[in-house]
Tab-separated table of C-alpha atoms and ligand atoms in Angstrom:
chain	number	residue	atom	x	y	z
P	1	UNK	CA	-6.185	-24.020	12.437
P	2	UNK	CA	-2.602	-24.498	13.205
P	3	UNK	CA	-1.546	-20.847	12.573
P	4	UNK	CA	-1.453	-18.312	15.564
P	5	UNK	CA	-3.919	-16.159	13.678
P	6	UNK	CA	-6.315	-15.712	10.670
P	7	UNK	CA	-6.065	-12.989	7.891
P	8	UNK	CA	-9.107	-12.294	6.055
P	9	UNK	CA	-8.569	-10.642	2.800
P	10	UNK	CA	-11.901	-9.087	1.429
P	11	UNK	CA	-11.841	-9.057	-2.338
P	12	UNK	CA	-15.027	-7.391	-2.755
P	13	UNK	CA	-13.843	-4.662	-0.195
P	14	UNK	CA	-11.062	-4.142	-2.629
P	15	UNK	CA	-12.991	-4.165	-5.601
P	16	UNK	CA	-15.435	-1.513	-3.890
P	17	UNK	CA	-12.537	0.721	-3.156
P	18	UNK	CA	-11.324	0.567	-6.670
P	19	UNK	CA	-14.712	1.707	-7.899
P	20	UNK	CA	-14.506	4.553	-5.277
P	21	UNK	CA	-11.372	5.877	-6.383
P	22	UNK	CA	-12.680	5.655	-10.081
P	23	UNK	CA	-15.670	7.616	-9.094
P	24	UNK	CA	-13.457	10.148	-7.050
P	25	UNK	CA	-10.962	10.988	-9.997
P	26	UNK	CA	-13.212	10.120	-13.127
P	27	UNK	CA	-12.582	10.932	-16.100
P	28	UNK	CA	-8.698	9.908	-14.941
P	29	UNK	CA	-8.376	6.257	-14.808
P	30	UNK	CA	-6.804	4.466	-12.117
P	31	UNK	CA	-3.831	2.224	-11.994
P	32	UNK	CA	-3.781	-0.509	-8.987
P	33	UNK	CA	-0.325	-0.106	-7.308
P	34	UNK	CA	0.903	-3.551	-6.356
P	35	UNK	CA	4.459	-3.128	-4.915
P	36	UNK	CA	5.513	-5.105	-2.042
P	37	UNK	CA	3.272	-8.144	-2.975
P	38	UNK	CA	0.462	-5.994	-3.148
P	39	UNK	CA	0.929	-4.344	0.137
P	40	UNK	CA	1.390	-7.734	1.879
P	41	UNK	CA	-1.966	-9.022	0.481
P	42	UNK	CA	-0.512	-11.134	-2.700
P	43	UNK	CA	0.161	-8.904	-5.920
P	44	UNK	CA	-1.230	-11.524	-8.216
P	45	UNK	CA	-4.690	-11.842	-6.186
P	46	UNK	CA	-5.018	-7.850	-6.018
P	47	UNK	CA	-4.172	-7.607	-9.883
P	48	UNK	CA	-6.799	-10.321	-11.094
P	49	UNK	CA	-9.539	-8.810	-8.938
P	50	UNK	CA	-8.823	-5.600	-10.340
P	51	UNK	CA	-8.543	-6.597	-13.849
P	52	UNK	CA	-12.297	-7.958	-13.570
P	53	UNK	CA	-13.250	-4.175	-12.401
P	54	UNK	CA	-11.473	-2.926	-15.649
P	55	UNK	CA	-7.955	-1.772	-14.436
P	56	UNK	CA	-5.597	-2.307	-17.138
P	57	UNK	CA	-2.324	-0.663	-15.358
P	58	UNK	CA	-0.574	-2.067	-12.424
P	59	UNK	CA	2.720	-0.464	-10.775
P	60	UNK	CA	5.244	-2.307	-8.911
P	61	UNK	CA	8.209	-0.988	-7.308
P	62	UNK	CA	11.410	-3.557	-8.706
P	63	UNK	CA	11.675	-5.384	-11.767
P	64	UNK	CA	11.664	-8.631	-9.888
P	65	UNK	CA	8.259	-7.809	-8.707
P	66	UNK	CA	7.373	-7.356	-12.418
P	67	UNK	CA	8.921	-10.644	-13.325
P	68	UNK	CA	6.577	-12.112	-10.884
P	69	UNK	CA	3.443	-10.177	-11.847
P	70	UNK	CA	3.637	-10.306	-15.556
P	71	UNK	CA	2.651	-13.739	-16.492
P	72	UNK	CA	-0.677	-13.001	-14.140
P	73	UNK	CA	-1.615	-10.206	-16.347
P	74	UNK	CA	0.059	-10.521	-19.758
P	75	UNK	CA	-2.143	-9.325	-22.620
P	76	UNK	CA	-4.825	-7.879	-20.312
P	77	UNK	CA	-2.872	-5.249	-18.269
P	78	UNK	CA	0.654	-3.231	-18.462
P	79	UNK	CA	2.952	-3.533	-15.484
P	80	UNK	CA	5.127	-0.176	-14.517
P	81	UNK	CA	8.311	-0.412	-12.712
P	82	UNK	CA	8.404	2.497	-10.521
P	83	UNK	CA	11.537	2.593	-8.995
P	84	UNK	CA	12.998	2.406	-12.845
P	85	UNK	CA	15.937	-0.001	-13.869
P	86	UNK	CA	19.560	-0.481	-12.188
P	87	UNK	CA	21.861	-0.313	-15.439
P	88	UNK	CA	22.375	-3.638	-17.126
P	89	UNK	CA	18.616	-4.432	-16.377
P	90	UNK	CA	17.255	-3.231	-19.666
P	91	UNK	CA	17.218	-6.198	-21.737
P	92	UNK	CA	15.564	-8.574	-19.026
P	93	UNK	CA	12.890	-5.751	-18.735
P	94	UNK	CA	12.368	-5.646	-22.409
P	95	UNK	CA	12.260	-9.166	-22.659
P	96	UNK	CA	9.577	-9.311	-19.799
P	97	UNK	CA	7.415	-6.874	-21.536
P	98	UNK	CA	7.563	-4.739	-18.540
P	99	UNK	CA	7.740	-1.152	-18.477
P	100	UNK	CA	10.179	0.947	-16.643
P	101	UNK	CA	9.967	4.396	-15.434
P	102	UNK	CA	12.842	6.465	-16.600
P	103	UNK	CA	14.130	8.680	-13.809
P	104	UNK	CA	17.183	9.840	-15.361
P	105	UNK	CA	18.851	11.046	-18.452
P	106	UNK	CA	21.359	8.159	-18.174
P	107	UNK	CA	18.141	5.703	-17.657
P	108	UNK	CA	16.629	7.442	-20.905
P	109	UNK	CA	19.992	6.932	-22.750
P	110	UNK	CA	20.033	2.741	-21.813
P	111	UNK	CA	16.611	2.365	-22.388
P	112	UNK	CA	16.704	4.090	-25.908
P	113	UNK	CA	19.766	1.780	-26.586
P	114	UNK	CA	18.229	-1.008	-25.875
P	115	UNK	CA	15.192	0.006	-28.208
P	116	UNK	CA	17.455	0.753	-31.012
P	117	UNK	CA	19.259	-2.852	-30.499
P	118	UNK	CA	15.509	-4.314	-31.054
P	119	UNK	CA	14.830	-2.191	-34.004
P	120	UNK	CA	11.252	-0.995	-32.455
P	121	UNK	CA	10.162	1.877	-29.918
P	122	UNK	CA	9.944	0.924	-26.230
P	123	UNK	CA	7.594	2.033	-24.014
P	124	UNK	CA	8.225	3.638	-20.814
P	125	UNK	CA	6.895	6.276	-18.006
P	126	UNK	CA	8.837	9.291	-17.852
P	127	UNK	CA	9.208	10.800	-14.254
P	128	UNK	CA	9.724	14.404	-13.501
P	129	UNK	CA	10.910	15.325	-9.608
P	130	UNK	CA	8.449	18.403	-8.755
P	131	UNK	CA	9.879	18.643	-5.591
P	132	UNK	CA	10.131	15.487	-3.812
P	133	UNK	CA	13.991	14.987	-4.365
P	134	UNK	CA	13.407	11.199	-4.579
P	135	UNK	CA	13.316	9.855	-7.954
P	136	UNK	CA	13.006	11.646	-11.445
P	137	UNK	CA	14.830	14.007	-13.515
P	138	UNK	CA	15.982	17.078	-11.478
P	139	UNK	CA	15.120	20.520	-12.901
P	140	UNK	CA	18.662	20.333	-14.360
P	141	UNK	CA	18.179	17.300	-16.454
P	142	UNK	CA	14.553	18.553	-17.418
P	143	UNK	CA	16.290	21.513	-19.206
P	144	UNK	CA	18.831	19.466	-20.925
P	145	UNK	CA	15.856	16.959	-22.025
P	146	UNK	CA	13.863	19.933	-23.444
P	147	UNK	CA	16.881	21.027	-25.205
P	148	UNK	CA	17.638	17.400	-27.029
P	149	UNK	CA	14.190	16.049	-27.173
P	150	UNK	CA	15.163	13.736	-29.830
P	151	UNK	CA	16.854	11.454	-27.260
P	152	UNK	CA	13.070	10.110	-26.788
P	153	UNK	CA	12.912	9.165	-30.074
P	154	UNK	CA	13.297	5.500	-29.708
P	155	UNK	CA	10.982	5.906	-26.867
P	156	UNK	CA	7.224	5.500	-26.630
P	157	UNK	CA	6.336	7.422	-23.777
P	158	UNK	CA	3.108	6.307	-22.523
P	159	UNK	CA	2.643	8.735	-19.363
P	160	UNK	CA	4.540	11.856	-17.694
P	161	UNK	CA	4.519	11.274	-14.062
P	162	UNK	CA	5.898	12.798	-10.998
P	163	UNK	CA	4.625	11.829	-6.899
P	164	UNK	CA	3.586	14.046	-4.257
P	165	UNK	CA	5.629	14.621	-1.065
P	166	UNK	CA	2.602	15.580	1.297
P	167	UNK	CA	-0.350	14.335	-0.554
P	168	UNK	CA	-1.880	12.764	2.804
P	169	UNK	CA	-2.226	16.271	3.972
P	170	UNK	CA	-4.745	18.240	1.903
P	171	UNK	CA	-3.689	21.660	3.601
P	172	UNK	CA	0.103	21.402	2.497
P	173	UNK	CA	1.058	24.230	0.034
P	174	UNK	CA	3.458	21.669	-1.825
P	175	UNK	CA	0.741	19.994	-2.961
P	176	UNK	CA	-0.249	22.693	-5.349
P	177	UNK	CA	3.417	23.831	-6.008
P	178	UNK	CA	4.190	20.123	-7.388
P	179	UNK	CA	1.080	20.204	-9.253
P	180	UNK	CA	2.104	23.592	-10.946
P	181	UNK	CA	5.405	22.489	-11.710
P	182	UNK	CA	4.271	19.203	-13.302
P	183	UNK	CA	1.659	21.221	-15.291
P	184	UNK	CA	4.500	23.565	-16.527
P	185	UNK	CA	6.696	20.722	-17.381
P	186	UNK	CA	4.445	18.608	-19.128
P	187	UNK	CA	3.097	21.381	-21.318
P	188	UNK	CA	6.410	20.694	-23.321
P	189	UNK	CA	4.910	17.265	-24.249
P	190	UNK	CA	1.250	18.054	-25.490
P	191	UNK	CA	-0.916	14.919	-26.036
P	192	UNK	CA	1.448	12.508	-23.777
P	193	UNK	CA	-0.909	11.520	-20.818
P	194	UNK	CA	-0.073	12.386	-17.559
P	195	UNK	CA	-0.138	10.646	-13.890
P	196	UNK	CA	0.638	12.512	-10.608
P	197	UNK	CA	-1.370	11.263	-7.784
P	198	UNK	CA	-1.152	8.526	-5.558
P	199	UNK	CA	-4.108	7.989	-3.059
P	200	UNK	CA	-4.026	11.014	-0.952
P	201	UNK	CA	-3.631	13.199	-4.186
P	202	UNK	CA	-6.764	11.304	-5.714
P	203	UNK	CA	-8.744	12.667	-2.804
P	204	UNK	CA	-7.356	16.350	-3.304
P	205	UNK	CA	-10.122	18.737	-4.389
P	206	UNK	CA	-8.785	19.414	-8.013
P	207	UNK	CA	-8.554	17.502	-11.255
P	208	UNK	CA	-6.616	14.285	-11.427
P	209	UNK	CA	-4.839	14.578	-14.870
P	210	UNK	CA	-5.245	11.103	-16.781
P	211	UNK	CA	-4.186	8.534	-14.492
P	212	UNK	CA	-3.886	8.074	-10.674
P	213	UNK	CA	-1.705	5.455	-9.023
P	214	UNK	CA	-3.832	4.164	-6.086
P	215	UNK	CA	-2.053	1.951	-3.698
P	216	UNK	CA	-3.310	2.364	0.301
P	217	UNK	CA	-6.738	3.317	-0.275
P	218	UNK	CA	-7.443	0.168	-2.165
P	219	UNK	CA	-6.579	-1.715	0.512
P	220	UNK	CA	-8.713	0.171	2.752
P	221	UNK	CA	-5.899	2.501	4.201
P	222	UNK	CA	-7.153	6.030	4.649
P	223	UNK	CA	-5.944	8.281	2.021
P	224	UNK	CA	-5.702	11.505	4.099
P	225	UNK	CA	-6.487	12.491	7.614
P	226	UNK	CA	-9.845	12.572	8.914
P	227	UNK	CA	-12.723	10.173	8.415
P	228	UNK	CA	-11.538	7.207	6.010
P	229	UNK	CA	-13.896	6.718	3.072
P	230	UNK	CA	-12.427	3.226	2.280
P	231	UNK	CA	-13.813	-0.080	3.132
P	232	UNK	CA	-11.771	-2.311	5.268
P	233	UNK	CA	-10.068	-5.077	3.349
P	234	UNK	CA	-7.953	-6.802	5.929
P	235	UNK	CA	-9.107	-8.506	9.262
P	236	UNK	CA	-6.679	-10.264	11.554
P	237	UNK	CA	-8.119	-12.418	14.247
P	238	UNK	CA	-5.979	-14.332	16.745
P	239	UNK	CA	-7.191	-16.731	19.330
P	240	UNK	CA	-6.561	-17.046	22.996
P	241	UNK	CA	-3.965	-19.495	23.934
P	242	UNK	CA	-3.818	-19.534	27.674
P	243	UNK	CA	-5.433	-17.674	30.608
P	244	UNK	CA	-4.236	-17.057	34.095
P	245	UNK	CA	-5.030	-14.665	36.933
P	246	UNK	CA	-2.215	-12.980	38.500
P	247	UNK	CA	-1.989	-11.104	42.136
P	248	UNK	CA	-1.491	-7.293	42.345
P	249	UNK	CA	2.311	-6.749	42.169
P	250	UNK	CA	3.149	-9.752	39.687
P	251	UNK	CA	5.364	-8.822	36.536
P	252	UNK	CA	4.213	-9.689	32.991
P	253	UNK	CA	6.602	-10.483	29.969
P	254	UNK	CA	10.042	-10.055	29.062
P	255	UNK	CA	11.836	-7.212	31.191
P	256	UNK	CA	8.514	-7.455	33.469
P	257	UNK	CA	7.717	-4.348	32.262
P	258	UNK	CA	4.419	-4.390	33.112
P	259	UNK	CA	3.437	-5.163	36.705
P	260	UNK	CA	-0.412	-5.619	37.470
P	261	UNK	CA	-1.903	-2.820	39.583
P	262	UNK	CA	-4.871	-4.967	41.213
P	263	UNK	CA	-5.696	-8.861	40.463
P	264	UNK	CA	-5.350	-9.004	36.669
P	265	UNK	CA	-6.344	-11.651	34.132
P	266	UNK	CA	-4.156	-12.052	31.347
P	267	UNK	CA	-4.507	-13.691	27.950
P	268	UNK	CA	-1.564	-14.837	25.946
P	269	UNK	CA	-2.197	-14.706	22.190
P	270	UNK	CA	-0.077	-16.311	19.340
P	271	UNK	CA	0.985	-13.398	17.425
P	272	UNK	CA	4.068	-11.443	17.927
P	273	UNK	CA	6.672	-9.309	16.123
P	274	UNK	CA	7.621	-11.823	13.872
P	275	UNK	CA	4.237	-11.635	12.505
P	276	UNK	CA	4.700	-8.160	11.718
P	277	UNK	CA	2.822	-6.789	14.920
P	278	UNK	CA	5.182	-3.891	15.988
P	279	UNK	CA	7.170	-4.552	19.181
P	280	UNK	CA	6.704	-1.090	20.081
P	281	UNK	CA	3.118	-1.739	20.782
P	282	UNK	CA	4.188	-3.373	24.187
P	283	UNK	CA	2.187	-1.523	26.846
P	284	UNK	CA	0.645	0.577	24.288
P	285	UNK	CA	-1.463	-1.045	21.798
P	286	UNK	CA	-4.619	-3.322	22.439
P	287	UNK	CA	-6.836	-6.062	20.839
P	288	UNK	CA	-10.635	-6.476	21.313
P	289	UNK	CA	-12.369	-9.445	22.471
P	290	UNK	CA	-16.097	-9.652	22.391
P	291	UNK	CA	-16.119	-6.078	21.566
P	292	UNK	CA	-14.232	-4.973	24.715
P	293	UNK	CA	-10.393	-3.266	24.646
P	294	UNK	CA	-8.012	-5.178	26.262
P	295	UNK	CA	-4.619	-3.390	26.371
P	296	UNK	CA	-1.579	-5.068	25.590
P	297	UNK	CA	0.112	-5.898	29.026
P	298	UNK	CA	4.153	-6.268	28.665
P	299	UNK	CA	6.393	-6.324	25.948
P	300	UNK	CA	5.181	-8.213	22.677
P	301	UNK	CA	7.227	-11.077	22.268
P	302	UNK	CA	8.645	-12.758	18.757
P	303	UNK	CA	5.494	-15.047	18.951
P	304	UNK	CA	2.948	-14.079	21.513
P	305	UNK	CA	1.699	-11.282	23.212
P	306	UNK	CA	0.022	-11.148	26.583
P	307	UNK	CA	-3.320	-8.822	26.948
P	308	UNK	CA	-4.710	-7.737	30.089
P	309	UNK	CA	-8.353	-8.933	29.747
P	310	UNK	CA	-9.645	-8.023	33.477
P	311	UNK	CA	-12.534	-6.031	31.972
P	312	UNK	CA	-13.495	-8.513	29.439
P	313	UNK	CA	-16.843	-10.328	30.253
P	314	UNK	CA	-15.973	-14.070	31.287
P	315	UNK	CA	-18.200	-15.430	28.300
P	316	UNK	CA	-15.398	-14.425	25.962
P	317	UNK	CA	-12.407	-15.905	27.798
P	318	UNK	CA	-11.485	-19.283	27.003
P	319	UNK	CA	-8.925	-21.017	25.181
P	320	UNK	CA	-9.482	-20.656	21.456
P	321	UNK	CA	-11.607	-17.656	21.927
P	322	UNK	CA	-11.420	-15.050	19.133
P	323	UNK	CA	-9.501	-11.977	19.535
P	324	UNK	CA	-9.667	-9.046	17.259
P	325	UNK	CA	-6.434	-7.347	16.443
P	326	UNK	CA	-7.670	-5.875	12.996
P	327	UNK	CA	-11.455	-5.550	12.531
P	328	UNK	CA	-14.547	-3.717	13.260
P	329	UNK	CA	-12.965	-2.016	16.607
P	330	UNK	CA	-9.339	-1.461	15.449
P	331	UNK	CA	-8.507	-0.417	11.864
P	332	UNK	CA	-5.106	-0.546	10.345
P	333	UNK	CA	-5.011	3.047	10.531
P	334	UNK	CA	-5.681	2.834	14.267
P	335	UNK	CA	-2.879	0.091	14.967
P	336	UNK	CA	-0.573	2.339	13.106
P	337	UNK	CA	-1.354	5.486	15.264
P	338	UNK	CA	-0.578	3.544	18.430
P	339	UNK	CA	2.428	2.178	16.862
P	340	UNK	CA	3.706	5.827	15.562
P	341	UNK	CA	3.611	4.459	12.164
P	342	UNK	CA	1.529	4.545	8.711
P	343	UNK	CA	-0.882	1.727	7.749
P	344	UNK	CA	1.338	1.234	4.829
P	345	UNK	CA	3.959	-0.478	7.532
P	346	UNK	CA	1.389	-2.303	9.197
P	347	UNK	CA	0.005	-4.003	6.171
P	348	UNK	CA	3.311	-4.716	4.360
P	349	UNK	CA	4.992	-6.456	7.666
P	350	UNK	CA	1.744	-8.803	7.662
P	351	UNK	CA	3.098	-12.178	8.443
P	352	UNK	CA	3.477	-15.207	5.945
P	353	UNK	CA	2.809	-17.362	9.137
P	354	UNK	CA	-0.677	-16.284	9.190
P	355	UNK	CA	-3.915	-18.330	7.924
P	356	UNK	CA	-5.102	-16.628	5.044
P	357	UNK	CA	-8.684	-16.681	4.293
P	358	UNK	CA	-9.675	-14.964	0.821
P	359	UNK	CA	-13.395	-13.674	0.376
P	360	UNK	CA	-14.305	-13.501	-3.027
P	361	UNK	CA	-15.985	-10.620	-4.912
P	362	UNK	CA	-19.803	-11.329	-4.427
P	363	UNK	CA	-22.504	-9.413	-6.562
P	364	UNK	CA	-23.988	-6.531	-5.022
P	365	UNK	CA	-21.818	-6.348	-1.791
P	366	UNK	CA	-19.971	-3.126	-0.914
P	367	UNK	CA	-22.123	-1.027	-3.142
P	368	UNK	CA	-21.901	2.133	-1.249
P	369	UNK	CA	-20.532	5.403	-3.068
P	370	UNK	CA	-18.914	8.370	-2.063
P	371	UNK	CA	-21.075	10.679	-0.387
P	372	UNK	CA	-21.896	13.381	-2.894
W	401	PLP	C1	3.851	3.714	-3.698
W	401	PLP	C2	3.614	4.690	-4.789
W	401	PLP	C3	2.230	5.022	-5.157
W	401	PLP	C4	0.974	4.532	-4.215
W	401	PLP	O1	0.761	5.388	-3.188
W	401	PLP	P1	-0.203	5.164	-1.982
W	401	PLP	O2	0.049	6.304	-1.005
W	401	PLP	O3	-0.175	3.761	-1.494
W	401	PLP	O4	-1.436	5.274	-2.871
W	401	PLP	C5	2.200	5.857	-6.368
W	401	PLP	N1	3.286	6.103	-6.971
W	401	PLP	C6	4.197	6.033	-6.499
W	401	PLP	C7	5.489	6.648	-7.194
W	401	PLP	C8	4.981	5.351	-5.476
W	401	PLP	O5	5.660	4.816	-5.050
């Protein structure tokens, strides 16, 4: 092993999470959101796993991400570009066979022109802004579209979509307000399939239209506050590089921001902020060794972290000993909470420097169903 830590990606857990979400939103279908290279895990790897589970729709954010993914799924699944296209990218998208989300009247016009130039209808998702003010047709644009619906004639509208601002909080009034607006707007397009929910929305206690776009829950992140029903997909294990014992009063790390209050054992591991371990976890976060919590002592360096292992039994402390950064004692949500961020950021920052172990799907594993 030559890397500082090993990232294990459990494809069986990913597949099981896909099945859990499908059960949760049935009869709606589940699209796999694989933007940001599959939330850091590898978009093609994730997509191939989900295709085996029956997934036929994938969402990325950018046209470049679609270009990387399409060759891996061509003929088996559609790839949607959530952020839509910048003017001038239409020909490339159409040639690739990726399907853009149209987020404005201008984008509709440019995609229609592309379709006319090719002499055939081109597929698209059409997004309405129902209250997040990020992407999609504004209320004024929606009115103009409804007054001139034939601008959509050259377009094969596959799905009408919108996106929830507060889906991770089931108590937020915005969830019902956005769903109501979405229902009212989409009523003008009878028969066109609809997709509103992300992971959080998929766990709201109501119907889920025709398709959900699931990201974080596939990867084991909690889709909402409270108990997490998903299987853990990633584990991250470092190794102790060096151990030392320092007397009370000794400082540790850059800025000497940690001062030993007692004789203290320090273990140094080879993961740092360059590996996506948040620098703000200095003197805040922890790792687990032999199941015992070892707090981070001092600042997170670029390539290393110092842990206070004074309370860890000596049998677990030796150069090369395993150190759990993400695993049974510390989830990606735990790390995110300590860092004041969300699991999405922890996952998408995971380093390319880690050794990666991919555990294939095995029959019968992870067969747990959602509690009824
Ligand atoms: C990222 C994204 C999703 C997936 O969100 P999760 O919370 O990860 O499930 C769905 N829809 C859109 C438009 C997105 O940008």
